[in-house]
Coordinates of C-alpha atoms and ligand atoms in Angstrom, one line a residue:
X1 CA 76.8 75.8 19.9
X2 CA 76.3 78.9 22.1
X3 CA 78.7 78.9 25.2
X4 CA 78.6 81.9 27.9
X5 CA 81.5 81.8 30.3
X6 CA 80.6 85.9 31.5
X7 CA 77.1 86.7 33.2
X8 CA 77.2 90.4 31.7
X9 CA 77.3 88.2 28.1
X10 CA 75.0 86.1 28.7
X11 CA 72.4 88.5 30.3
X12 CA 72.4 90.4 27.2
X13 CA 71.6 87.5 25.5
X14 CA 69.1 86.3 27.2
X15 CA 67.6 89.7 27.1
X16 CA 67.5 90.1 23.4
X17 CA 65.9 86.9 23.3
X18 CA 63.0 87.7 26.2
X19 CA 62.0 91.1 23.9
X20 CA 61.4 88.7 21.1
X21 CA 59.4 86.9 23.3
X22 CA 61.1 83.4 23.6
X23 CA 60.0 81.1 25.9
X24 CA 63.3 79.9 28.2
X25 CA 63.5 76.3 29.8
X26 CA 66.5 75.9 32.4
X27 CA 68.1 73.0 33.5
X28 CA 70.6 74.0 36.0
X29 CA 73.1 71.3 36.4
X30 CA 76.6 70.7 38.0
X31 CA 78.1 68.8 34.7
X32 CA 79.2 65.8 34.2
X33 CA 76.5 65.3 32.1
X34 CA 74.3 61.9 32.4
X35 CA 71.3 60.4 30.8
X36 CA 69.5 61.7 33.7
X37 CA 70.2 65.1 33.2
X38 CA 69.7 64.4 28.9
X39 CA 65.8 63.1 30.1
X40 CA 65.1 66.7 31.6
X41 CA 67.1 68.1 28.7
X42 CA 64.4 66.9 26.3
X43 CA 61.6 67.5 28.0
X44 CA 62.4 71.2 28.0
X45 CA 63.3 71.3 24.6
X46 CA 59.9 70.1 23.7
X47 CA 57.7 73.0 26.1
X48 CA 60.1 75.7 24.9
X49 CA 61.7 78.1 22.1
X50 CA 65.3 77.7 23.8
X51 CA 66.8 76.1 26.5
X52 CA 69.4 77.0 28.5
X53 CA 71.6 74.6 30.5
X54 CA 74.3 75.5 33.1
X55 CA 77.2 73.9 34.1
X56 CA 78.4 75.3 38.1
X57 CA 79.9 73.4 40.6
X58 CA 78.4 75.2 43.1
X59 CA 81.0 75.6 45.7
X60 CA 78.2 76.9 48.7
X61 CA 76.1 73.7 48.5
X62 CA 79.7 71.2 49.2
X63 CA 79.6 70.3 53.2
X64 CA 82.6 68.2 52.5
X65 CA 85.9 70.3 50.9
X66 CA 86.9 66.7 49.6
X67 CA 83.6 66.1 47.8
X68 CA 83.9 69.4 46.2
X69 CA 87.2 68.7 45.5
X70 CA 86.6 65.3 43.7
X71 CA 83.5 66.8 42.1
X72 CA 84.2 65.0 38.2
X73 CA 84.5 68.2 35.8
X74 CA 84.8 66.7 32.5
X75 CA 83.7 70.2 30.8
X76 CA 84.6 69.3 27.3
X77 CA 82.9 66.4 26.9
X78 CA 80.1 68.0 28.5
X79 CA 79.3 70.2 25.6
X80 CA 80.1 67.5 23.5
X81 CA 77.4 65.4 24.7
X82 CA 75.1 68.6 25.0
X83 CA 75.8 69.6 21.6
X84 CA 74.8 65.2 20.2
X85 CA 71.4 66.0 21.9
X86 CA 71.2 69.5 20.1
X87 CA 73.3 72.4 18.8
X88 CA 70.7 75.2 19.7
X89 CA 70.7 74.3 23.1
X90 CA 72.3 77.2 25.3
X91 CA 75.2 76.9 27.8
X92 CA 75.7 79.1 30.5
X93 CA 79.3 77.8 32.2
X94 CA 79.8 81.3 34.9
X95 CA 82.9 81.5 37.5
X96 CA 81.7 81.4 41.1
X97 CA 83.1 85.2 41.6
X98 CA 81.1 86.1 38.6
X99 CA 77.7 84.2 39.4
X100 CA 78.1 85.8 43.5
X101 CA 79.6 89.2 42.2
X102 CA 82.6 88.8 44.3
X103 CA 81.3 87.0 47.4
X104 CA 80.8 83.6 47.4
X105 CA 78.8 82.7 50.6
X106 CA 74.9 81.6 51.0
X107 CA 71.9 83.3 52.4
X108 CA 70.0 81.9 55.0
X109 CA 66.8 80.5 54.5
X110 CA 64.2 79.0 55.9
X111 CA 62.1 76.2 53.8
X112 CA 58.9 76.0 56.3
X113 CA 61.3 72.9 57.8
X114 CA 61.6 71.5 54.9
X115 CA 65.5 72.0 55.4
X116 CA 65.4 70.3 58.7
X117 CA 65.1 66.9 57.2
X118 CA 66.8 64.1 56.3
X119 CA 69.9 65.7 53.6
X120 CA 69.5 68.4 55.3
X121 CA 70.0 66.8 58.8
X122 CA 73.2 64.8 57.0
X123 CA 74.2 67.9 54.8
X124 CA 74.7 71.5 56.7
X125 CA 74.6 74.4 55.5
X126 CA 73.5 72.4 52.1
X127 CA 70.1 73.5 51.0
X128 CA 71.3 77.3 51.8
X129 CA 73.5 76.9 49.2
X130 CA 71.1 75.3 46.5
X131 CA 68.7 78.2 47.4
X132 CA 71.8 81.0 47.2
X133 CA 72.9 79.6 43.5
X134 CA 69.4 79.2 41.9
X135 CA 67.9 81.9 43.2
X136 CA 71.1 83.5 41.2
X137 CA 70.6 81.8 38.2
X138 CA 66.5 82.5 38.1
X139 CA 67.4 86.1 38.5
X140 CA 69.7 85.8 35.4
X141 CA 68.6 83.5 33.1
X142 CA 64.8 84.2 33.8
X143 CA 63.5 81.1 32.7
X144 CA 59.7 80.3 32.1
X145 CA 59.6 77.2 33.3
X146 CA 62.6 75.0 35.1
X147 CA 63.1 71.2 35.1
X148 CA 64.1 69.6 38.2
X149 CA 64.7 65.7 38.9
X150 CA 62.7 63.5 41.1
X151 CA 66.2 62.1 42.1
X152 CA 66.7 64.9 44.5
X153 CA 63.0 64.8 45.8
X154 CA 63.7 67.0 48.4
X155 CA 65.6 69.4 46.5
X156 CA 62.4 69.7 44.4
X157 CA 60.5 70.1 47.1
X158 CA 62.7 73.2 48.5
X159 CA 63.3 74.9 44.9
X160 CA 59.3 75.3 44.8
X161 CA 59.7 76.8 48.3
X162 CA 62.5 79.0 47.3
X163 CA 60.2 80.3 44.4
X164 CA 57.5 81.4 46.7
X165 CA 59.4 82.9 49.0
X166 CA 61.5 84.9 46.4
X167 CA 58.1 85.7 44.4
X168 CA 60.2 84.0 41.2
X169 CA 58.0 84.3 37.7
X170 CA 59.1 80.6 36.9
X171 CA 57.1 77.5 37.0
X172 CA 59.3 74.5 38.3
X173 CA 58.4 71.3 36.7
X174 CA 59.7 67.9 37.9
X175 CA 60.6 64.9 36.1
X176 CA 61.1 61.4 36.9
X177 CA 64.2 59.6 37.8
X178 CA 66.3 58.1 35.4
X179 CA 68.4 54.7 36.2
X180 CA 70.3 52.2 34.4
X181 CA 69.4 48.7 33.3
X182 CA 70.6 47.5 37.1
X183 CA 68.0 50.4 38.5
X184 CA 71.0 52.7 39.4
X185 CA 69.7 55.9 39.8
X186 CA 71.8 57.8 37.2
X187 CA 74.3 60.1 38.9
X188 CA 77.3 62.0 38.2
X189 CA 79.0 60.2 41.5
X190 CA 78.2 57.0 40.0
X191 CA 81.6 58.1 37.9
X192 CA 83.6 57.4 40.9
X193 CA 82.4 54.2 41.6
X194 CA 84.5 50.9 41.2
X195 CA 83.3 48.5 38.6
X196 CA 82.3 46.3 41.9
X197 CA 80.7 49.1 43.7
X198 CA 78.1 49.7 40.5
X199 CA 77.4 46.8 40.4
X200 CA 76.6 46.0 44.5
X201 CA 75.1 50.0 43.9
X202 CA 71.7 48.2 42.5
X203 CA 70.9 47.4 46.0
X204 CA 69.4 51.1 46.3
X205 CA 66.9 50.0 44.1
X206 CA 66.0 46.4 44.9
X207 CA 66.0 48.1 48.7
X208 CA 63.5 50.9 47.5
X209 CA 61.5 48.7 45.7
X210 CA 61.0 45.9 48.5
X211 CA 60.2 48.7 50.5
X212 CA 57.0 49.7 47.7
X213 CA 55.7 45.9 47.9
X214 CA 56.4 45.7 52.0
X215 CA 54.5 49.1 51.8
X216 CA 51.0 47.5 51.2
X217 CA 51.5 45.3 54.0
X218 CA 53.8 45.9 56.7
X219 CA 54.3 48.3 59.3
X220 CA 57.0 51.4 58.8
X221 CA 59.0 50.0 61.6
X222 CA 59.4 46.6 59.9
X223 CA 59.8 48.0 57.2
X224 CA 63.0 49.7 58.3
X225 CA 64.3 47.3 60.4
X226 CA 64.6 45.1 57.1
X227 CA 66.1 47.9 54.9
X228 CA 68.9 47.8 57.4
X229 CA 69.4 44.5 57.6
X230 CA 69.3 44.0 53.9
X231 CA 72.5 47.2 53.9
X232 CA 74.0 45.4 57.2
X233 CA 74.5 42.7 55.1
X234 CA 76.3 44.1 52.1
X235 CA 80.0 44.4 52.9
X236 CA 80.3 47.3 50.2
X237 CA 78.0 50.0 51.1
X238 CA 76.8 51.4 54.3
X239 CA 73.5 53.3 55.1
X240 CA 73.3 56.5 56.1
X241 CA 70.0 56.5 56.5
X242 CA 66.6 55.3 55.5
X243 CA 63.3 57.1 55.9
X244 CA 60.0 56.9 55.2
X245 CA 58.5 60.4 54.9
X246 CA 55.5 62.4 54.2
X247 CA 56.0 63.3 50.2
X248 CA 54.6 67.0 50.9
X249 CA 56.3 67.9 54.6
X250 CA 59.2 65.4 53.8
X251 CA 58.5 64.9 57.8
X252 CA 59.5 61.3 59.0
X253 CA 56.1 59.1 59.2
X254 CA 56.1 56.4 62.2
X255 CA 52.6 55.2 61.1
X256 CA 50.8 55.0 58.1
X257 CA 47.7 57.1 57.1
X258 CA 45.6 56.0 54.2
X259 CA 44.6 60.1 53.0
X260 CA 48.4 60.9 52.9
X261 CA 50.9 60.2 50.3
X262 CA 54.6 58.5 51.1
X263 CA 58.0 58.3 49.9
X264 CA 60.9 56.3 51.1
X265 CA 64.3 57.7 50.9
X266 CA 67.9 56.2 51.4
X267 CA 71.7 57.6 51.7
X268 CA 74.3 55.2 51.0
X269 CA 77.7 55.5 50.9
X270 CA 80.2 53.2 48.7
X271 CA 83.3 53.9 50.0
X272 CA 83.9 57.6 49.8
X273 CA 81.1 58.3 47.7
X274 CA 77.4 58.6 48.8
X275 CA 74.6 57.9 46.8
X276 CA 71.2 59.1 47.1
X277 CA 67.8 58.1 45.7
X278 CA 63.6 57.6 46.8
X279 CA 60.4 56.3 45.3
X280 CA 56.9 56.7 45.6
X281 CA 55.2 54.2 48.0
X282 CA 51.4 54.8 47.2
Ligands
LIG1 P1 73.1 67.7 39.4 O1 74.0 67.9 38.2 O2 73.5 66.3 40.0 O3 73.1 68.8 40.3 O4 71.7 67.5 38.8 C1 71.1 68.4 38.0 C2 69.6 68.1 37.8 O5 69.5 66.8 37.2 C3 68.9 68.0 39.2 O6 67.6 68.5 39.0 C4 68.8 66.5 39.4 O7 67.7 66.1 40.2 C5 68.6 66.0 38.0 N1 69.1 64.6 37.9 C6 70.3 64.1 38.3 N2 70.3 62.7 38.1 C7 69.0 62.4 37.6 C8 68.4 61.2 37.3 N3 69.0 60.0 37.4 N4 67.1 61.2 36.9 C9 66.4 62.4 36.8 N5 67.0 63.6 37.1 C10 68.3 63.6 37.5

């Protein structure tokens, strides 16, 4: 299966294949390749005549060295599993120095506030680094569409900002989240977790989903007094936060407003590692 370590290589490649006008579906990823990331896989092999999937453990977006540093990398099992789903499918595995020609440091942007927001309130200097990579990686691997997961909701949300503002020729497509049996959102942190903490880790869901029902009924305030209390009471994981938010703005809602559409959101951390995940609650 096709493997490009160098951008030079791979731009040539990618070129040859644009004049003979291939359609290109991207899935940029930072490995440790899940399920989640396999659902988004096949959905852009099915709307185009290649795909391209990148491996980068983008160093800009880490606000935690320790997180970047315990980042799983498990590279060869990575193609492995890319190569089971299928063996024209196109990897493009840069060095930072190579993908930031020499300087590996983020641009500032601003998302129309969208950056002000909840990962971005926890995270700094975060969503400037997702903006810095991909708005590399658009510029290289010029992709006709790009598949993005629902799991990072606000991520999604800021990568269709990012492509306004940098007038990208790409249309960004998102797809819905992908859990395990126990409702787990799939994630490649969930590899860190201890059998126990997987296991107690369903509460994200059963939290998010009693939020949907209580939705229909309750107020947002008792709403999140209970998903704290449910998370006070769990002696393995501890909430960063949880919000309720305006699905377009992302902006926190204290009341309810029957024209506008809602999501709820939660950060969680299991011992050292911190989970996020959301849902739609009308
Ligand atoms: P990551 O490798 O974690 O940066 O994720 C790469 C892409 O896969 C992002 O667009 C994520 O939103 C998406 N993704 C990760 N986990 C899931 C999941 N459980 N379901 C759907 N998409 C996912």
């Amino acid at each position: 299966m096709p493997v490009f370590y160098s951008s030079k290589e791979f731009t040539h490649f990618i070129n040859t294949q644009k004049q003979k006008g291939q359609t290109i579906g991207f899935v940029p990823t930072m490995g440790a390749l899940h399920e989640g990331h396999g659902s988004l896989i096949t959905v852009s092999l099915q709307e185009n005549d290649l795909t391209v999937v990148s491996i980068f453990v983008n160093p800009t977006q880490f606000n935690n060295a320790s997180d970047l540093e315990k980042y799983p990398r498990p590279f060869k099992q990575d193609v492995a599993y890319l190569e089971h789903i299928d063996a024209a499918i196109v990897i493009f595995a840069p060095q930072p120095e190579d993908l930031y020609s020499g300087k590996v440091v983020s641009k500032a942007y601003k998302f129309g506030g969208l950056e002000h927001e909840m990962e971005g309130k926890h995270r700094p200097g975060h969503f400037d680094g997702v903006g810095t990579v991909l708005n590399l990686f658009f510029r290289i691997v010029k992709p006709t569409k790009a598949y993005f997961g629902q799991k990072d909701f606000q991520q999604l949300q800021i990568v269709r900002k990012l492509v306004q503002i940098e007038k990208l020729p790409v249309t960004i497509v998102g797809c819905p989240i992908h859990r395990a049996a126990s409702g787990l959102a799939m994630s490649s942190r969930n590899k860190r977790l201890t059998p126990l903490q997987t296991q107690e880790a369903a509460l994200l869901f059963k939290a998010l989903r009693y939020a949907k029902e209580a939705f229909k009924t309750q107020s947002i305030a008792h709403i999140n007094k209970e998903i704290e209390r449910i998370f006070k009471e769990n002696p393995h994981l501890e909430l960063e936060y949880f919000e309720i938010a305006k699905s377009d703005t992302l902006k926190t809602a204290i009341r309810k407003r029957k024209q506008n559409s809602y999501r709820g959101f939660l950060a969680v951390f299991a011992g050292p590692v911190r989970l996020i995940d959301n849902i739609a609650l009308n």
